[in-house]
Amino acid sequence: IIGAGHVGAATAFALMLRGLFSELVLIDTNTALAAAEAEDISDASALARPARVFAGSYTDAATARIAILTAGAATQGAASRLSVAAYSAEIVTSCVTQLTDAGFEGVLIVAANPVDLMAWTAFRRAGLPAARVIGTGTLLDTCRLRQALASRLNVAPESVEGIVLGEHGDSEVAVLSAIRVGGLTLEQFAPGLIDGARLAREVRDAGYKIVTGKGYTSFGIATAAVRICEAIVRDERVVLPVSTLLTGQFGLSDLYLSLPCLVGAGGIEQVLVPDLNETEAAAFLNSASIIQKAIGVLSIS
C-alpha cells in the first residue's frame, strides 16, 4: 500500500480484517507514520486475522501480487477532485516510477484523486498492460447509489441493482434506466416515489458532505479497494464499475473512465459497454470530454 495516510491506513486495516493476504507492506515518505500505522494494525491482527504488517520500501513491494496507490493530494471542503489533479499527478508519477523501477509486475489499483486522471497517469508511467492498472472509479459511487435507494425503498442494499459510470466526480452518470429491484424497474417497484435527479445529486455530492464533516473520506474508498483485491485474489470474474482505459467504447480512447468491467485474477478481463438511453449516453460523453480536457492540462507524455 503506497501512502499511509487516512485512506492507506484504512485500506491496510480492512485488508487485514478480511484475511486476504499474509503480508502487507506500507510505504510512505513519512516513514515514521508508516511504521506507526503498521504497528497499530499489527496489534489488531493479533485479535483478528494473523498477518505480517510492516513499513517498508518499494523493494519490498517489488514481488507483491497487488499494489494499492492511495498517495495523492487531498481536497478541502467543497473543492472538486479535479482541482488537485496537477499536484496529485506529480505524486503518482513519482510513486509509480519508483514502484516499477523496483521490478513490480503485479496489478496496480489506483485510489488517489482525481482517480480517473491518476489511473491514466499511472498507466502511462507503469509500463503495465491496461488490464493491470485499475482505478477504483465509480465503485464507491455505485455503492452510495444502492445504499441511498435501499434507504428510500426500505429494502436491503443487496436487493438493489444499480450502477454509476463515467468520472468519479461531478460529471458522474447515475444510470437510472438500469436500476432494478427484484427484477422490477423503479417505476414498477415504487411508482412516483423516487426523484431521479435528486437521487443522482445526492450520490454525486456524498463525498463532499463527508469531507465537510470530518475533513477527508477513508472507509468507503478503502472498502472499494479491498473489494477489487478480493475479485483478483479469488479470481471471481465479477462485474464491477471501475476506471479503465477506453479503447473505442462509445467512440472514445486513451482516457480512463468507469465502465462495467469483468474483474478476475488477471485484473480487468473484459470491458462491457452498457445499453444507455440517449440522455445517459450524452452525459457519459460529457463526462469523457471533461476528463479529456483535464488530461490536456496535465500535459503528461
Short mmCIF file of C-alpha atoms in Angstrom, two decimals:
data_model
loop_
_atom_site.label_atom_id
_atom_site.label_comp_id
_atom_site.label_asym_id
_atom_site.label_seq_id
_atom_site.Cartn_x
_atom_site.Cartn_y
_atom_site.Cartn_z
CA ILE A 1 0.00 0.00 0.00
CA ILE A 2 1.63 3.22 -1.19
CA GLY A 3 0.54 6.08 1.05
CA ALA A 4 -0.05 5.56 4.78
CA GLY A 5 -2.49 8.44 5.23
CA HIS A 6 -6.17 8.12 6.08
CA VAL A 7 -7.09 6.03 3.04
CA GLY A 8 -3.93 3.91 3.06
CA ALA A 9 -4.25 3.06 6.75
CA ALA A 10 -7.95 2.29 6.46
CA THR A 11 -7.24 0.06 3.45
CA ALA A 12 -4.50 -1.83 5.27
CA PHE A 13 -6.74 -2.33 8.29
CA ALA A 14 -9.64 -3.56 6.16
CA LEU A 15 -7.37 -5.94 4.24
CA MET A 16 -6.07 -7.37 7.49
CA LEU A 17 -9.61 -7.94 8.76
CA ARG A 18 -10.60 -9.71 5.52
CA GLY A 19 -7.62 -12.04 5.76
CA LEU A 20 -6.86 -11.78 2.06
CA PHE A 21 -3.09 -11.52 2.42
CA SER A 22 -0.47 -12.89 4.77
CA GLU A 23 1.79 -9.90 4.23
CA LEU A 24 1.04 -6.18 3.94
CA VAL A 25 3.68 -3.50 3.46
CA LEU A 26 3.01 0.21 3.95
CA ILE A 27 5.16 2.68 2.03
CA ASP A 28 5.21 6.42 2.72
CA THR A 29 7.68 9.29 2.51
CA ASN A 30 6.78 9.82 6.17
CA THR A 31 8.45 6.64 7.36
CA ALA A 32 7.52 7.27 10.99
CA LEU A 33 3.83 7.44 10.06
CA ALA A 34 4.03 4.25 8.01
CA ALA A 35 5.79 2.45 10.87
CA ALA A 36 3.26 3.64 13.44
CA GLU A 37 0.26 2.64 11.32
CA ALA A 38 1.81 -0.75 10.59
CA GLU A 39 2.47 -1.37 14.26
CA ASP A 40 -1.06 -0.33 15.22
CA ILE A 41 -2.58 -2.68 12.63
CA SER A 42 -0.23 -5.46 13.71
CA ASP A 43 -1.55 -5.09 17.24
CA ALA A 44 -5.10 -5.51 15.92
CA SER A 45 -4.15 -8.52 13.82
CA ALA A 46 -3.31 -10.45 16.98
CA LEU A 47 -7.03 -10.38 17.79
CA ALA A 48 -8.25 -10.79 14.22
CA ARG A 49 -6.55 -12.37 11.18
CA PRO A 50 -2.83 -13.08 11.60
CA ALA A 51 -0.77 -11.19 9.02
CA ARG A 52 2.65 -9.64 8.83
CA VAL A 53 2.11 -5.88 8.56
CA PHE A 54 5.18 -3.68 8.31
CA ALA A 55 6.54 -0.41 6.97
CA GLY A 56 8.88 -0.95 4.07
CA SER A 57 10.21 0.29 0.76
CA TYR A 58 9.49 -0.14 -2.92
CA THR A 59 11.97 -3.00 -2.94
CA ASP A 60 9.67 -4.83 -0.52
CA ALA A 61 6.76 -4.24 -2.89
CA ALA A 62 8.58 -5.49 -5.99
CA THR A 63 7.19 -9.03 -5.74
CA ALA A 64 3.75 -8.09 -4.44
CA ARG A 65 0.74 -9.51 -6.26
CA ILE A 66 -1.15 -6.23 -5.85
CA ALA A 67 -0.09 -2.65 -5.15
CA ILE A 68 -2.67 -0.10 -3.99
CA LEU A 69 -1.76 3.52 -4.63
CA THR A 70 -3.50 5.89 -2.24
CA ALA A 71 -0.90 8.67 -2.18
CA GLY A 72 -2.09 11.92 -3.70
CA ALA A 73 -3.29 15.41 -2.98
CA ALA A 74 -6.30 15.83 -0.69
CA THR A 75 -9.27 18.07 -1.42
CA GLN A 76 -10.61 20.54 1.12
CA GLY A 77 -14.28 21.32 1.74
CA ALA A 78 -16.24 21.74 -1.49
CA ALA A 79 -13.15 21.77 -3.74
CA SER A 80 -13.59 19.43 -6.70
CA ARG A 81 -11.39 16.37 -7.14
CA LEU A 82 -10.09 17.81 -10.41
CA SER A 83 -8.74 20.86 -8.59
CA VAL A 84 -5.86 18.84 -7.15
CA ALA A 85 -5.02 16.99 -10.38
CA ALA A 86 -1.67 18.62 -11.15
CA TYR A 87 -0.22 18.07 -7.67
CA SER A 88 -1.62 14.54 -7.45
CA ALA A 89 -0.10 13.70 -10.83
CA GLU A 90 3.36 14.66 -9.56
CA ILE A 91 2.94 12.40 -6.56
CA VAL A 92 1.52 9.49 -8.57
CA THR A 93 4.24 9.78 -11.21
CA SER A 94 6.97 9.63 -8.56
CA CYS A 95 5.39 6.67 -6.75
CA VAL A 96 4.71 4.62 -9.88
CA THR A 97 8.19 5.28 -11.25
CA GLN A 98 9.79 4.00 -8.04
CA LEU A 99 7.45 1.01 -7.93
CA THR A 100 8.13 -0.14 -11.47
CA ASP A 101 11.84 0.62 -11.20
CA ALA A 102 11.88 -1.84 -8.29
CA GLY A 103 10.51 -4.52 -10.65
CA PHE A 104 6.81 -4.63 -9.78
CA GLU A 105 4.77 -6.64 -12.29
CA GLY A 106 1.51 -7.23 -10.45
CA VAL A 107 -1.86 -5.46 -10.55
CA LEU A 108 -1.86 -1.78 -9.65
CA ILE A 109 -5.03 -0.38 -8.06
CA VAL A 110 -5.22 3.41 -8.02
CA ALA A 111 -7.31 5.12 -5.35
CA ALA A 112 -5.75 8.60 -5.47
CA ASN A 113 -7.97 11.51 -6.56
CA PRO A 114 -8.92 12.54 -9.15
CA VAL A 115 -8.89 8.81 -9.72
CA ASP A 116 -9.59 8.67 -13.47
CA LEU A 117 -6.74 11.05 -14.24
CA MET A 118 -4.44 9.38 -11.73
CA ALA A 119 -5.16 5.90 -13.11
CA TRP A 120 -4.39 7.23 -16.60
CA THR A 121 -1.19 8.82 -15.28
CA ALA A 122 -0.19 5.58 -13.56
CA PHE A 123 -0.87 3.59 -16.72
CA ARG A 124 1.30 5.93 -18.77
CA ARG A 125 4.19 5.60 -16.29
CA ALA A 126 3.93 1.97 -15.20
CA GLY A 127 4.53 0.20 -18.49
CA LEU A 128 1.97 -2.41 -17.44
CA PRO A 129 -0.93 -3.67 -19.57
CA ALA A 130 -4.06 -1.57 -19.09
CA ALA A 131 -5.81 -4.63 -17.67
CA ARG A 132 -3.44 -4.48 -14.70
CA VAL A 133 -3.85 -0.76 -13.91
CA ILE A 134 -7.27 -0.25 -12.35
CA GLY A 135 -8.84 2.88 -10.87
CA THR A 136 -11.36 2.46 -8.07
CA GLY A 137 -13.56 4.68 -10.24
CA THR A 138 -17.29 4.74 -9.53
CA LEU A 139 -17.41 1.56 -7.47
CA LEU A 140 -17.88 3.67 -4.34
CA ASP A 141 -20.45 5.90 -6.07
CA THR A 142 -22.38 2.79 -7.12
CA CYS A 143 -22.43 1.61 -3.51
CA ARG A 144 -23.72 5.02 -2.46
CA LEU A 145 -26.46 4.82 -5.10
CA ARG A 146 -27.60 1.41 -3.91
CA GLN A 147 -27.46 2.50 -0.27
CA ALA A 148 -29.48 5.65 -0.90
CA LEU A 149 -32.11 3.74 -2.85
CA ALA A 150 -32.29 0.98 -0.27
CA SER A 151 -32.95 3.55 2.44
CA ARG A 152 -35.75 5.16 0.45
CA LEU A 153 -37.33 1.87 -0.59
CA ASN A 154 -36.89 0.12 2.78
CA VAL A 155 -35.06 -2.84 1.29
CA ALA A 156 -31.56 -4.25 1.75
CA PRO A 157 -28.85 -2.68 -0.44
CA GLU A 158 -28.12 -6.15 -1.83
CA SER A 159 -31.64 -6.16 -3.30
CA VAL A 160 -30.94 -3.06 -5.41
CA GLU A 161 -29.24 -3.32 -8.79
CA GLY A 162 -27.79 -0.01 -9.95
CA ILE A 163 -24.64 1.47 -11.39
CA VAL A 164 -22.80 4.79 -11.70
CA LEU A 165 -20.48 5.28 -14.66
CA GLY A 166 -18.11 7.89 -16.12
CA GLU A 167 -15.97 10.16 -13.99
CA HIS A 168 -15.62 9.62 -10.26
CA GLY A 169 -16.55 13.23 -9.74
CA ASP A 170 -19.02 15.96 -10.61
CA SER A 171 -19.86 14.62 -14.07
CA GLU A 172 -20.56 11.03 -13.00
CA VAL A 173 -23.57 9.32 -14.57
CA ALA A 174 -26.12 7.51 -12.41
CA VAL A 175 -27.71 5.06 -14.87
CA LEU A 176 -31.27 5.34 -13.60
CA SER A 177 -32.66 3.34 -16.51
CA ALA A 178 -30.76 0.26 -15.32
CA ILE A 179 -31.97 0.28 -11.71
CA ARG A 180 -33.83 -2.87 -10.75
CA VAL A 181 -35.34 -4.13 -7.51
CA GLY A 182 -36.31 -7.76 -7.72
CA GLY A 183 -36.24 -7.51 -11.49
CA LEU A 184 -38.63 -4.54 -11.47
CA THR A 185 -37.84 -1.02 -12.64
CA LEU A 186 -38.03 1.80 -10.11
CA GLU A 187 -41.37 2.94 -11.50
CA GLN A 188 -42.75 -0.58 -11.27
CA PHE A 189 -41.48 -1.17 -7.73
CA ALA A 190 -42.29 2.24 -6.26
CA PRO A 191 -44.38 4.34 -8.67
CA GLY A 192 -43.68 8.07 -8.32
CA LEU A 193 -41.60 7.64 -5.16
CA ILE A 194 -38.08 8.39 -6.40
CA ASP A 195 -36.90 11.74 -7.78
CA GLY A 196 -34.10 10.51 -10.06
CA ALA A 197 -32.38 13.87 -10.47
CA ARG A 198 -32.34 14.48 -6.73
CA LEU A 199 -31.05 10.97 -6.08
CA ALA A 200 -28.20 11.45 -8.58
CA ARG A 201 -27.21 14.76 -6.95
CA GLU A 202 -27.18 13.17 -3.51
CA VAL A 203 -24.89 10.38 -4.68
CA ARG A 204 -22.62 12.81 -6.52
CA ASP A 205 -22.28 15.13 -3.52
CA ALA A 206 -21.92 12.43 -0.85
CA GLY A 207 -18.13 12.71 -0.76
CA TYR A 208 -18.25 16.48 -0.30
CA LYS A 209 -20.62 16.05 2.62
CA ILE A 210 -18.24 13.64 4.33
CA VAL A 211 -15.20 15.84 3.69
CA THR A 212 -17.04 18.85 5.12
CA GLY A 213 -17.87 16.92 8.27
CA LYS A 214 -14.60 15.08 9.00
CA GLY A 215 -12.04 16.61 6.66
CA TYR A 216 -11.49 13.56 4.46
CA THR A 217 -13.04 10.29 3.30
CA SER A 218 -11.45 6.94 4.12
CA PHE A 219 -13.60 3.94 4.99
CA GLY A 220 -15.76 3.88 1.88
CA ILE A 221 -12.94 4.17 -0.63
CA ALA A 222 -10.79 1.75 1.36
CA THR A 223 -13.55 -0.85 1.21
CA ALA A 224 -13.89 -0.31 -2.55
CA ALA A 225 -10.17 -1.00 -2.98
CA VAL A 226 -10.46 -4.12 -0.85
CA ARG A 227 -13.40 -5.33 -2.94
CA ILE A 228 -11.28 -5.12 -6.10
CA CYS A 229 -8.50 -7.03 -4.32
CA GLU A 230 -10.97 -9.76 -3.41
CA ALA A 231 -12.09 -10.11 -7.01
CA ILE A 232 -8.49 -10.52 -8.15
CA VAL A 233 -7.25 -12.86 -5.41
CA ARG A 234 -10.31 -15.12 -5.66
CA ASP A 235 -10.50 -14.90 -9.46
CA GLU A 236 -14.18 -14.03 -9.07
CA ARG A 237 -14.78 -12.75 -12.60
CA VAL A 238 -17.30 -10.37 -11.09
CA VAL A 239 -18.59 -7.26 -12.87
CA LEU A 240 -17.57 -4.07 -11.06
CA PRO A 241 -17.78 -0.42 -12.21
CA VAL A 242 -14.11 0.56 -12.14
CA SER A 243 -11.98 3.02 -14.04
CA THR A 244 -10.24 1.51 -17.05
CA LEU A 245 -8.58 2.53 -20.29
CA LEU A 246 -11.12 3.13 -23.05
CA THR A 247 -10.15 1.63 -26.39
CA GLY A 248 -13.04 2.63 -28.63
CA GLN A 249 -16.04 2.22 -26.34
CA PHE A 250 -18.58 4.95 -27.17
CA GLY A 251 -16.04 6.17 -29.75
CA LEU A 252 -13.54 7.11 -27.02
CA SER A 253 -9.93 6.12 -26.47
CA ASP A 254 -6.81 6.97 -24.47
CA LEU A 255 -8.55 8.02 -21.28
CA TYR A 256 -9.70 6.32 -18.11
CA LEU A 257 -13.38 6.28 -17.13
CA SER A 258 -15.60 3.84 -15.29
CA LEU A 259 -17.50 1.18 -17.20
CA PRO A 260 -18.72 -2.23 -16.02
CA CYS A 261 -15.62 -4.45 -16.05
CA LEU A 262 -15.17 -8.17 -15.56
CA VAL A 263 -12.52 -8.43 -12.84
CA GLY A 264 -10.58 -11.61 -12.12
CA ALA A 265 -7.09 -12.92 -11.49
CA GLY A 266 -5.62 -11.02 -14.42
CA GLY A 267 -7.17 -7.72 -13.43
CA ILE A 268 -9.72 -6.38 -15.92
CA GLU A 269 -10.52 -9.28 -18.21
CA GLN A 270 -13.30 -7.64 -20.21
CA VAL A 271 -14.76 -4.13 -20.53
CA LEU A 272 -18.51 -4.13 -21.03
CA VAL A 273 -20.48 -1.50 -22.92
CA PRO A 274 -23.87 -0.93 -21.26
CA ASP A 275 -27.05 -0.06 -23.09
CA LEU A 276 -27.64 3.58 -22.14
CA ASN A 277 -30.58 5.71 -23.11
CA GLU A 278 -30.00 8.89 -25.11
CA THR A 279 -29.73 11.15 -22.07
CA GLU A 280 -27.34 8.84 -20.24
CA ALA A 281 -25.14 8.35 -23.31
CA ALA A 282 -24.88 12.13 -23.75
CA ALA A 283 -23.99 12.52 -20.08
CA PHE A 284 -21.29 9.86 -20.41
CA LEU A 285 -19.77 11.65 -23.40
CA ASN A 286 -19.85 14.91 -21.45
CA SER A 287 -18.02 13.19 -18.59
CA ALA A 288 -15.42 11.97 -21.08
CA SER A 289 -14.93 15.47 -22.51
CA ILE A 290 -14.21 16.83 -19.03
CA ILE A 291 -11.55 14.18 -18.42
CA GLN A 292 -10.06 14.72 -21.88
CA LYS A 293 -9.70 18.45 -21.21
CA ALA A 294 -8.09 17.74 -17.85
CA ILE A 295 -5.62 15.35 -19.50
CA GLY A 296 -4.63 18.15 -21.86
CA VAL A 297 -3.92 20.44 -18.94
CA LEU A 298 -1.77 17.81 -17.22
CA SER A 299 0.48 17.54 -20.31
CA ILE A 300 1.88 14.16 -19.30
CA SER A 301 3.61 12.31 -22.13
#
